[in-house]
């Protein structure tokens, strides 16, 4: 069974989001997604400062099996990326909700978060 | 209804993730493809390959039949149990399948791919009409491949003494019977190892004995990265019925001599050889952070374009490698288009890792 933390919100394309105290939103991929991908060997994150729209392709995960696009779950500016993934892409498999966050977005419209699924809805969708 | 091998329950018990492979329900991995890959390169791992098809060819014209059926020449097999790799071609010189044929006491044993079983058997039967041969499919056999630097020693530790002695005497690419077993020193990983055919009802016990001795089950995922590092073709990816062996790094498997041997596809191949117009299969190496994948476009400056036929991240090397079909005039460099970007790749011989070591020149 996949781990689906109750406090996060989820996109249908298997990204998770966490609203931080400073108003930024941290984005990663779910346990279910990493399990489907298999061993992750490279992660390509967006550049800091890039403006992304909800649903836009903005990162790529390469596993031994396949390359998969990662989509921005909400619109805004990328304000940070996780450099640790460059050297340790396997973190995506071992800690999908922890050390393997991908990037942080400063939302342009915080209400977009409400359109994402809660844990129960995401769990039902997979 | 998907087909299952006699080891299906063992796979589930070991936590395998099962996938469809040519109509068979097979393990893709048992947790981590990377770990399974390293296990084979560094120690020993095993694969259930019972889905492959074993056909015994017997009868007074078995040799003549196979000399017509195959591009390689079974007359080259002189030592008992010696094996030969060959393409089975159509009249146009396309590859119907690639296979291994062993010289047996009363004929030959042929092992063909799982996904192509039906068309292979149909073709083999059709060609057999003109010869005094009998084809016997041995579907009652299971087949387990044990691969890696420790493979021979590990298998010897779990089999009875006469089989251990047989394994000690086996030369690479040789396979011999032992009672109702058949043990071949062959494989698909670029490592030393064995492929063991045995009655299906004995296979679960043997599998468990191997597990008990420290042999780790490995899935089709690791099998693919291992074979690609070894530069071995995968039927359906690197060649098929529309591809000449000359375009699939299989020229070495065509026995042109004796000139009077009339094998299926010979005429077409001779014309292709004379024209010199076939593309070639090369290796590609990409040391940047990206992964080469099948069907990506290869651009060779001033020469033309080709296509990746198999690509992957190489767990042993730590970067991406691929097999690609490119114009014959391709030199030592090319570019591959990945997600709209062109990345430089090195063009090398289509062999990357042997016995755990890089062989890239």
Short mmCIF file of C-alpha atoms in Angstrom, two decimals:
data_model
loop_
_atom_site.label_atom_id
_atom_site.label_comp_id
_atom_site.label_asym_id
_atom_site.label_seq_id
_atom_site.Cartn_x
_atom_site.Cartn_y
_atom_site.Cartn_z
CA UNK A 1 0.00 0.00 0.00
CA UNK A 2 1.21 3.50 -0.82
CA UNK A 3 1.91 5.99 1.89
CA UNK A 4 -0.37 9.05 1.48
CA UNK A 5 0.22 11.61 4.25
CA UNK A 6 -3.04 13.22 5.37
CA UNK A 7 -1.62 16.73 5.70
CA UNK A 8 -0.61 17.10 2.03
CA UNK A 9 -2.61 17.90 -1.10
CA UNK A 10 -2.22 16.06 -4.37
CA UNK A 11 -2.42 16.55 -8.13
CA UNK A 12 -3.86 13.86 -10.39
CA UNK A 13 -0.42 13.70 -12.05
CA UNK A 14 1.01 12.37 -8.74
CA UNK A 15 2.72 15.47 -7.33
CA UNK A 16 2.23 16.31 -3.67
CA UNK A 17 2.18 19.83 -2.24
CA UNK A 18 2.75 21.22 1.23
CA UNK A 19 1.88 24.80 2.19
CA UNK A 20 4.75 26.12 4.32
CA UNK A 21 4.53 28.71 7.10
CA UNK A 22 6.19 31.32 4.87
CA UNK A 23 3.46 30.95 2.23
CA UNK A 24 5.59 28.99 -0.24
CA UNK A 25 4.47 25.58 -1.48
CA UNK A 26 6.84 22.60 -1.53
CA UNK A 27 6.35 20.08 -4.34
CA UNK A 28 7.46 16.46 -4.69
CA UNK A 29 6.15 13.21 -6.15
CA UNK A 30 4.12 10.67 -4.25
CA UNK A 31 5.14 7.31 -2.90
CA UNK A 32 2.80 5.73 -5.45
CA UNK A 33 4.55 7.59 -8.28
CA UNK A 34 8.06 6.61 -7.21
CA UNK A 35 6.93 3.01 -6.87
CA UNK A 36 5.56 3.02 -10.42
CA UNK A 37 8.73 4.61 -11.78
CA UNK A 38 11.14 2.20 -10.12
CA UNK A 39 14.75 3.13 -9.39
CA UNK A 40 15.25 6.84 -10.06
CA UNK A 41 18.60 7.71 -11.67
CA UNK A 42 18.32 11.42 -12.62
CA UNK A 43 16.13 14.35 -11.68
CA UNK A 44 16.05 17.55 -13.72
CA UNK A 45 14.53 20.43 -11.72
CA UNK A 46 13.29 23.77 -13.08
CA UNK A 47 15.44 26.89 -12.75
CA UNK A 48 14.91 29.16 -9.78
CA UNK A 49 13.02 32.24 -10.89
CA UNK A 50 10.98 30.46 -13.56
CA UNK A 51 7.28 31.34 -13.69
CA UNK A 52 5.16 28.23 -14.07
CA UNK A 53 1.47 27.73 -14.72
CA UNK A 54 -0.58 25.01 -13.05
CA UNK A 55 -0.32 21.87 -15.16
CA UNK A 56 2.85 22.99 -16.95
CA UNK A 57 5.71 20.52 -17.40
CA UNK A 58 8.57 21.79 -15.29
CA UNK A 59 10.78 18.87 -14.24
CA UNK A 60 11.77 15.42 -15.45
CA UNK A 61 12.40 12.25 -13.51
CA UNK A 62 14.43 9.55 -15.24
CA UNK A 63 14.15 6.10 -13.75
CA UNK A 64 15.86 2.97 -15.03
CA UNK A 65 12.57 2.22 -16.74
CA UNK A 66 11.37 5.50 -18.24
CA UNK A 67 11.44 9.29 -18.30
CA UNK A 68 8.46 11.05 -16.73
CA UNK A 69 7.42 14.68 -16.79
CA UNK A 70 6.64 16.42 -13.54
CA UNK A 71 3.98 19.12 -13.66
CA UNK A 72 3.58 22.27 -11.60
CA UNK A 73 0.54 21.60 -9.40
CA UNK A 74 -0.10 25.34 -8.98
CA UNK A 75 0.96 28.56 -10.71
CA UNK A 76 3.70 30.80 -9.41
CA UNK A 77 7.43 31.41 -9.30
CA UNK A 78 9.96 28.68 -8.57
CA UNK A 79 11.86 30.04 -5.56
CA UNK A 80 13.99 27.07 -4.61
CA UNK A 81 15.04 23.66 -5.98
CA UNK A 82 16.43 20.67 -4.14
CA UNK A 83 20.09 20.41 -5.16
CA UNK A 84 20.50 17.17 -3.20
CA UNK A 85 18.60 15.33 -5.93
CA UNK A 86 21.39 15.97 -8.44
CA UNK A 87 23.81 13.78 -6.50
CA UNK A 88 21.31 11.49 -4.78
CA UNK A 89 18.37 10.87 -7.09
CA UNK A 90 17.65 7.65 -5.20
CA UNK A 91 16.19 9.82 -2.41
CA UNK A 92 13.06 9.96 -4.56
CA UNK A 93 12.62 6.25 -3.91
CA UNK A 94 13.60 6.25 -0.25
CA UNK A 95 12.10 9.52 1.01
CA UNK A 96 9.50 10.79 -1.44
CA UNK A 97 7.81 13.05 1.12
CA UNK A 98 10.94 14.12 2.98
CA UNK A 99 14.44 14.74 1.64
CA UNK A 100 13.32 14.24 -1.97
CA UNK A 101 11.19 17.35 -2.36
CA UNK A 102 11.71 18.78 -5.88
CA UNK A 103 11.08 22.54 -5.75
CA UNK A 104 9.24 25.32 -3.94
CA UNK A 105 6.75 27.65 -5.58
CA UNK A 106 5.65 31.09 -4.43
CA UNK A 107 1.99 30.86 -5.49
CA UNK A 108 0.48 33.55 -7.68
CA UNK A 109 -2.99 32.43 -6.62
CA UNK A 110 -3.12 30.53 -3.34
CA UNK A 111 -6.71 29.42 -4.00
CA UNK A 112 -5.38 26.98 -6.62
CA UNK A 113 -4.33 24.78 -3.73
CA UNK A 114 -7.99 24.18 -2.91
CA UNK A 115 -8.47 22.58 -6.34
CA UNK A 116 -5.99 19.82 -5.50
CA UNK A 117 -7.09 16.53 -3.97
CA UNK A 118 -6.92 15.70 -0.30
CA UNK A 119 -5.34 12.42 0.80
CA UNK A 120 -8.62 10.49 0.72
CA UNK A 121 -9.47 11.62 -2.79
CA UNK A 122 -5.95 10.91 -4.06
CA UNK A 123 -5.96 7.50 -2.41
CA UNK A 124 -9.25 6.71 -4.13
CA UNK A 125 -7.87 7.84 -7.50
CA UNK A 126 -4.91 5.45 -7.63
CA UNK B 1 -5.53 -15.81 -19.42
CA UNK B 2 -1.88 -14.95 -18.96
CA UNK B 3 0.63 -17.78 -19.06
CA UNK B 4 2.51 -18.60 -15.87
CA UNK B 5 5.78 -20.45 -15.40
CA UNK B 6 6.14 -23.27 -12.82
CA UNK B 7 7.92 -20.73 -10.59
CA UNK B 8 5.02 -18.27 -10.44
CA UNK B 9 4.32 -18.94 -6.73
CA UNK B 10 8.02 -18.49 -5.89
CA UNK B 11 7.95 -15.06 -7.52
CA UNK B 12 4.92 -13.94 -5.56
CA UNK B 13 6.38 -15.26 -2.31
CA UNK B 14 9.58 -13.28 -3.00
CA UNK B 15 7.58 -10.06 -3.45
CA UNK B 16 7.93 -9.80 -7.22
CA UNK B 17 6.24 -7.07 -9.17
CA UNK B 18 4.66 -9.00 -12.05
CA UNK B 19 4.16 -7.67 -15.58
CA UNK B 20 2.93 -8.99 -18.90
CA UNK B 21 5.78 -10.17 -21.12
CA UNK B 22 4.69 -11.61 -24.46
CA UNK B 23 1.60 -13.09 -22.84
CA UNK B 24 3.48 -14.37 -19.80
CA UNK B 25 3.09 -13.05 -16.28
CA UNK B 26 6.73 -12.46 -15.34
CA UNK B 27 8.63 -10.68 -12.55
CA UNK B 28 9.95 -7.26 -13.60
CA UNK B 29 11.75 -6.88 -10.25
CA UNK B 30 11.56 -8.00 -6.64
CA UNK B 31 11.98 -4.52 -5.18
CA UNK B 32 14.93 -2.80 -6.83
CA UNK B 33 16.07 -3.40 -10.39
CA UNK B 34 19.36 -1.62 -9.61
CA UNK B 35 20.16 -3.90 -6.69
CA UNK B 36 19.37 -6.97 -8.78
CA UNK B 37 21.61 -5.68 -11.56
CA UNK B 38 24.53 -5.13 -9.17
CA UNK B 39 23.90 -8.49 -7.55
CA UNK B 40 24.59 -10.24 -10.87
CA UNK B 41 27.66 -8.13 -11.73
CA UNK B 42 29.22 -8.49 -8.27
CA UNK B 43 28.08 -11.89 -6.98
CA UNK B 44 25.28 -14.06 -8.35
CA UNK B 45 21.62 -13.72 -9.26
CA UNK B 46 19.05 -15.89 -10.97
CA UNK B 47 16.29 -15.46 -13.50
CA UNK B 48 13.27 -17.55 -14.29
CA UNK B 49 13.45 -17.97 -18.07
CA UNK B 50 10.99 -20.83 -18.27
CA UNK B 51 8.94 -18.81 -20.72
CA UNK B 52 11.58 -19.40 -23.38
CA UNK B 53 10.84 -22.21 -25.81
CA UNK B 54 12.98 -25.33 -26.05
CA UNK B 55 12.68 -27.40 -29.23
CA UNK B 56 14.56 -30.63 -29.87
CA UNK B 57 15.38 -31.34 -33.51
CA UNK B 58 16.00 -35.02 -34.26
CA UNK B 59 15.96 -37.31 -37.25
CA UNK B 60 18.38 -38.34 -39.98
CA UNK B 61 18.22 -34.92 -41.68
CA UNK B 62 18.38 -32.75 -38.57
CA UNK B 63 21.69 -31.23 -39.61
CA UNK B 64 20.63 -30.57 -43.21
CA UNK B 65 17.40 -29.02 -41.96
CA UNK B 66 19.13 -26.62 -39.59
CA UNK B 67 21.74 -25.78 -42.23
CA UNK B 68 18.86 -24.57 -44.41
CA UNK B 69 16.88 -22.93 -41.58
CA UNK B 70 19.69 -20.93 -39.94
CA UNK B 71 22.13 -18.29 -41.17
CA UNK B 72 24.87 -19.73 -39.00
CA UNK B 73 26.13 -23.24 -39.84
CA UNK B 74 25.45 -26.00 -37.30
CA UNK B 75 28.21 -28.06 -38.98
CA UNK B 76 30.55 -25.81 -36.98
CA UNK B 77 29.37 -27.64 -33.86
CA UNK B 78 31.88 -30.44 -33.40
CA UNK B 79 32.25 -30.90 -29.63
CA UNK B 80 29.31 -32.56 -27.82
CA UNK B 81 27.07 -29.90 -26.28
CA UNK B 82 28.73 -26.98 -28.05
CA UNK B 83 26.33 -24.09 -28.70
CA UNK B 84 25.94 -21.67 -31.58
CA UNK B 85 24.14 -18.32 -31.80
CA UNK B 86 22.23 -17.75 -35.01
CA UNK B 87 19.59 -15.72 -36.72
CA UNK B 88 16.62 -17.51 -38.26
CA UNK B 89 15.87 -15.45 -41.36
CA UNK B 90 13.04 -15.04 -43.83
CA UNK B 91 13.58 -15.07 -47.60
CA UNK B 92 14.08 -11.29 -47.57
CA UNK B 93 16.93 -11.64 -45.08
CA UNK B 94 14.94 -10.24 -42.14
CA UNK B 95 15.37 -11.75 -38.69
CA UNK B 96 12.43 -13.96 -37.66
CA UNK B 97 14.20 -14.67 -34.37
CA UNK B 98 17.61 -15.10 -32.82
CA UNK B 99 18.31 -18.35 -31.04
CA UNK B 100 20.84 -20.67 -29.50
CA UNK B 101 21.33 -24.18 -30.84
CA UNK B 102 23.20 -26.92 -28.96
CA UNK B 103 24.64 -30.06 -30.45
CA UNK B 104 22.94 -32.98 -28.65
CA UNK B 105 23.64 -36.71 -28.66
CA UNK B 106 20.75 -37.46 -31.02
CA UNK B 107 20.31 -34.18 -32.81
CA UNK B 108 20.10 -30.56 -31.73
CA UNK B 109 18.43 -28.53 -29.01
CA UNK B 110 17.17 -25.08 -30.03
CA UNK B 111 16.14 -22.34 -27.58
CA UNK B 112 14.03 -19.51 -29.00
CA UNK B 113 12.46 -16.39 -27.53
CA UNK B 114 9.25 -16.41 -25.51
CA UNK B 115 7.41 -13.62 -27.26
CA UNK B 116 7.95 -15.15 -30.70
CA UNK B 117 7.13 -18.76 -29.83
CA UNK B 118 4.14 -19.26 -32.11
CA UNK B 119 5.53 -17.72 -35.26
CA UNK B 120 8.88 -19.45 -34.68
CA UNK B 121 7.26 -22.86 -34.33
CA UNK B 122 5.03 -22.27 -37.35
CA UNK B 123 8.03 -21.28 -39.47
CA UNK B 124 10.17 -24.15 -38.21
CA UNK B 125 7.40 -26.66 -38.89
CA UNK B 126 6.74 -25.26 -42.33
CA UNK B 127 10.41 -25.58 -43.29
CA UNK B 128 10.60 -29.06 -41.77
CA UNK B 129 8.20 -30.53 -44.31
CA UNK B 130 10.98 -31.15 -46.81
CA UNK B 131 13.24 -32.97 -44.34
CA UNK B 132 13.26 -36.19 -42.35
CA UNK B 133 13.18 -34.41 -38.99
CA UNK B 134 11.05 -34.38 -35.89
CA UNK B 135 10.52 -31.19 -33.88
CA UNK B 136 9.63 -31.74 -30.24
CA UNK B 137 8.69 -28.78 -28.11
CA UNK B 138 9.83 -29.43 -24.53
CA UNK B 139 7.22 -27.38 -22.70
CA UNK B 140 7.52 -29.68 -19.69
CA UNK B 141 10.91 -28.12 -18.92
CA UNK B 142 11.50 -25.11 -16.69
CA UNK B 143 14.60 -23.00 -17.24
CA UNK B 144 16.58 -21.07 -14.66
CA UNK B 145 19.53 -18.80 -15.53
CA UNK B 146 22.07 -18.37 -12.73
CA UNK B 147 24.47 -15.57 -13.62
CA UNK B 148 27.41 -13.76 -12.07
CA UNK B 149 31.03 -14.32 -11.05
CA UNK B 150 29.95 -16.72 -8.27
CA UNK B 151 27.32 -18.54 -10.34
CA UNK B 152 29.18 -21.77 -11.06
CA UNK B 153 30.39 -22.26 -7.50
CA UNK B 154 26.97 -21.51 -6.05
CA UNK B 155 25.14 -23.94 -8.31
CA UNK B 156 27.75 -26.62 -7.65
CA UNK B 157 27.07 -26.25 -3.92
CA UNK B 158 23.39 -27.20 -4.27
CA UNK B 159 23.42 -29.98 -6.89
CA UNK B 160 24.43 -33.62 -6.58
CA UNK B 161 28.09 -34.54 -7.12
CA UNK B 162 27.90 -35.75 -10.71
CA UNK B 163 26.21 -32.50 -11.77
CA UNK B 164 28.80 -30.44 -9.90
CA UNK B 165 31.51 -32.37 -11.76
CA UNK B 166 29.78 -31.74 -15.07
CA UNK B 167 29.61 -28.00 -14.32
CA UNK B 168 33.33 -27.98 -13.49
CA UNK B 169 34.08 -29.45 -16.92
CA UNK B 170 31.71 -27.28 -18.97
CA UNK B 171 33.39 -24.91 -21.40
CA UNK B 172 31.82 -21.51 -22.07
CA UNK B 173 28.97 -21.85 -24.58
CA UNK B 174 28.60 -25.57 -24.04
CA UNK B 175 25.57 -27.41 -22.62
CA UNK B 176 25.26 -31.07 -21.63
CA UNK B 177 22.53 -33.35 -20.28
CA UNK B 178 22.66 -34.77 -16.78
CA UNK B 179 19.84 -37.25 -16.32
CA UNK B 180 16.65 -35.30 -16.99
CA UNK B 181 18.48 -31.97 -16.59
CA UNK B 182 20.38 -30.01 -19.21
CA UNK B 183 23.02 -27.57 -18.03
CA UNK B 184 24.46 -24.93 -20.35
CA UNK B 185 27.27 -22.50 -19.59
CA UNK B 186 25.50 -19.70 -21.39
CA UNK B 187 23.63 -16.55 -20.51
CA UNK B 188 22.44 -13.11 -21.43
CA UNK B 189 24.25 -10.86 -18.96
CA UNK B 190 27.90 -10.65 -19.99
CA UNK B 191 28.88 -12.65 -16.91
CA UNK B 192 29.87 -16.26 -16.48
CA UNK B 193 26.86 -18.37 -15.60
CA UNK B 194 24.60 -21.30 -16.29
CA UNK B 195 21.24 -21.88 -17.89
CA UNK B 196 19.64 -24.96 -16.42
CA UNK B 197 16.70 -26.76 -17.98
CA UNK B 198 14.95 -29.21 -15.70
CA UNK B 199 11.55 -30.87 -15.32
CA UNK B 200 9.01 -28.27 -14.24
CA UNK B 201 8.01 -30.26 -11.16
CA UNK B 202 11.57 -30.08 -9.81
CA UNK B 203 12.03 -26.38 -10.49
CA UNK B 204 10.51 -24.90 -7.32
CA UNK B 205 12.71 -27.05 -5.06
CA UNK B 206 15.81 -26.18 -7.06
CA UNK B 207 14.89 -22.47 -7.00
CA UNK B 208 14.48 -22.62 -3.21
CA UNK B 209 17.79 -24.43 -2.84
CA UNK B 210 19.48 -21.65 -4.80
CA UNK B 211 17.78 -19.02 -2.61
CA UNK B 212 18.98 -20.92 0.45
CA UNK B 213 22.55 -20.79 -0.85
CA UNK B 214 22.37 -17.00 -1.22
CA UNK B 215 21.29 -16.62 -4.83
CA UNK B 216 19.00 -13.58 -5.26
CA UNK B 217 16.04 -13.68 -7.66
CA UNK B 218 16.30 -11.02 -10.37
CA UNK B 219 13.59 -9.76 -12.71
CA UNK B 220 13.29 -8.93 -16.37
CA UNK B 221 14.22 -5.32 -15.61
CA UNK B 222 17.74 -6.24 -14.50
CA UNK B 223 17.95 -8.78 -17.30
CA UNK B 224 17.44 -5.94 -19.77
CA UNK B 225 20.04 -3.55 -18.30
CA UNK B 226 22.53 -6.42 -17.99
CA UNK B 227 22.10 -7.60 -21.58
CA UNK B 228 22.29 -4.06 -22.91
CA UNK B 229 25.55 -3.40 -21.03
CA UNK B 230 26.81 -6.66 -22.57
CA UNK B 231 25.79 -5.36 -26.02
CA UNK B 232 23.41 -8.23 -26.67
CA UNK B 233 20.47 -7.74 -28.98
CA UNK B 234 16.87 -7.92 -27.84
CA UNK B 235 14.50 -9.34 -30.42
CA UNK B 236 11.76 -6.84 -31.28
CA UNK B 237 13.89 -3.87 -30.20
CA UNK B 238 17.27 -4.21 -31.88
CA UNK B 239 16.14 -6.39 -34.75
CA UNK B 240 13.01 -7.93 -36.22
CA UNK B 241 11.69 -9.32 -39.47
CA UNK B 242 12.31 -6.05 -41.28
CA UNK B 243 15.95 -5.82 -40.20
CA UNK B 244 18.91 -7.56 -41.82
CA UNK B 245 21.45 -9.24 -39.56
CA UNK B 246 24.00 -7.03 -41.37
CA UNK B 247 22.21 -4.04 -39.81
CA UNK B 248 21.98 -5.64 -36.37
CA UNK B 249 25.62 -6.41 -35.52
CA UNK B 250 24.97 -10.04 -36.46
CA UNK B 251 27.24 -10.30 -39.50
CA UNK B 252 29.51 -12.55 -37.42
CA UNK B 253 26.68 -15.05 -37.11
CA UNK B 254 26.33 -15.51 -40.87
CA UNK B 255 28.32 -18.47 -42.15
CA UNK B 256 29.03 -17.62 -45.81
CA UNK B 257 31.19 -20.71 -46.27
CA UNK B 258 30.63 -23.27 -47.66
CA UNK B 259 29.27 -21.22 -50.55
CA UNK B 260 26.96 -24.00 -51.66
CA UNK B 261 25.03 -24.08 -48.37
CA UNK B 262 21.66 -22.64 -49.34
CA UNK B 263 20.23 -21.13 -46.17
CA UNK B 264 17.01 -19.15 -46.12
CA UNK B 265 17.75 -15.48 -46.78
CA UNK B 266 21.17 -16.11 -48.30
CA UNK B 267 20.39 -14.54 -51.66
CA UNK B 268 18.97 -11.42 -50.09
CA UNK B 269 21.97 -11.07 -47.77
CA UNK B 270 24.45 -11.52 -50.61
CA UNK B 271 22.76 -8.74 -52.54
CA UNK B 272 22.80 -6.48 -49.47
CA UNK B 273 26.44 -7.25 -48.85
CA UNK B 274 27.35 -6.45 -52.43
CA UNK B 275 25.42 -3.19 -52.31
CA UNK B 276 27.02 -2.22 -48.97
CA UNK B 277 23.94 -0.20 -48.19
CA UNK B 278 22.83 -1.62 -44.88
CA UNK B 279 22.95 0.59 -41.79
CA UNK B 280 24.98 -0.61 -38.81
CA UNK B 281 24.26 -1.17 -35.14
CA UNK B 282 26.58 0.81 -32.88
CA UNK B 283 26.90 1.64 -29.22
CA UNK B 284 26.24 5.13 -27.90
CA UNK B 285 27.59 6.61 -24.68
CA UNK B 286 26.11 9.70 -23.02
CA UNK B 287 27.90 10.93 -19.94
CA UNK B 288 25.53 13.83 -19.24
CA UNK B 289 22.61 13.62 -16.84
CA UNK B 290 20.00 12.17 -19.17
CA UNK B 291 18.96 8.74 -20.31
CA UNK B 292 19.01 7.41 -23.86
CA UNK B 293 15.80 5.55 -24.76
CA UNK B 294 14.55 3.46 -27.64
CA UNK B 295 13.25 5.37 -30.69
CA UNK B 296 15.11 8.61 -29.93
CA UNK B 297 16.51 10.19 -33.08
CA UNK B 298 20.27 10.01 -33.73
CA UNK B 299 21.76 12.77 -35.86
CA UNK B 300 25.13 12.23 -37.55
CA UNK B 301 26.53 15.45 -38.98
CA UNK B 302 27.04 15.29 -42.72
CA UNK B 303 25.97 11.66 -42.84
CA UNK B 304 22.31 11.34 -41.96
CA UNK B 305 20.03 10.10 -39.25
CA UNK B 306 19.47 6.94 -37.27
CA UNK B 307 17.47 5.69 -34.33
CA UNK B 308 18.16 4.29 -30.89
CA UNK B 309 16.92 0.70 -30.77
CA UNK B 310 17.55 0.12 -27.02
CA UNK B 311 18.69 2.63 -24.46
CA UNK B 312 19.04 2.66 -20.71
CA UNK B 313 20.89 3.99 -17.71
CA UNK B 314 23.85 1.68 -17.16
CA UNK B 315 23.94 0.81 -13.45
CA UNK B 316 27.52 -0.49 -13.71
CA UNK B 317 28.90 2.56 -15.53
CA UNK B 318 26.74 5.23 -13.90
CA UNK B 319 25.69 6.89 -17.16
CA UNK B 320 23.51 6.15 -20.12
CA UNK B 321 24.27 3.77 -22.97
CA UNK B 322 22.34 2.66 -26.02
CA UNK B 323 22.32 0.54 -29.12
CA UNK B 324 21.47 2.52 -32.23
CA UNK B 325 20.99 1.78 -35.91
CA UNK B 326 22.84 4.47 -37.88
CA UNK B 327 24.12 5.01 -41.42
CA UNK B 328 27.14 2.85 -42.22
CA UNK B 329 29.36 5.93 -42.72
CA UNK B 330 28.86 7.09 -39.11
CA UNK B 331 32.12 7.89 -37.34
CA UNK B 332 32.92 8.33 -33.67
CA UNK B 333 30.43 11.01 -32.69
CA UNK B 334 26.76 11.81 -33.08
CA UNK B 335 23.95 13.67 -31.39
CA UNK B 336 20.76 12.36 -29.84
CA UNK B 337 17.59 14.38 -29.57
CA UNK B 338 16.10 14.17 -26.08
CA UNK B 339 13.03 16.25 -25.30
CA UNK B 340 13.84 18.72 -28.07
CA UNK B 341 17.51 19.15 -27.05
CA UNK B 342 20.46 17.73 -28.96
CA UNK B 343 23.07 16.09 -26.78
CA UNK B 344 26.50 14.90 -27.96
CA UNK B 345 27.15 11.17 -27.71
CA UNK B 346 30.18 9.01 -28.36
CA UNK B 347 29.79 6.23 -30.90
CA UNK B 348 31.49 3.02 -29.75
CA UNK B 349 31.51 -0.69 -30.45
CA UNK B 350 28.18 -2.14 -29.30
CA UNK B 351 29.58 -3.72 -26.13
CA UNK B 352 29.95 -1.89 -22.85
CA UNK B 353 30.56 -4.22 -19.90
CA UNK B 354 32.07 -7.71 -19.70
CA UNK B 355 32.71 -9.63 -16.49
CA UNK B 356 31.95 -6.61 -14.37
CA UNK B 357 34.37 -4.27 -16.19
CA UNK B 358 33.89 -1.51 -18.72
CA UNK B 359 35.03 -2.51 -22.21
CA UNK B 360 34.26 0.82 -23.84
CA UNK B 361 37.20 1.92 -25.98
#
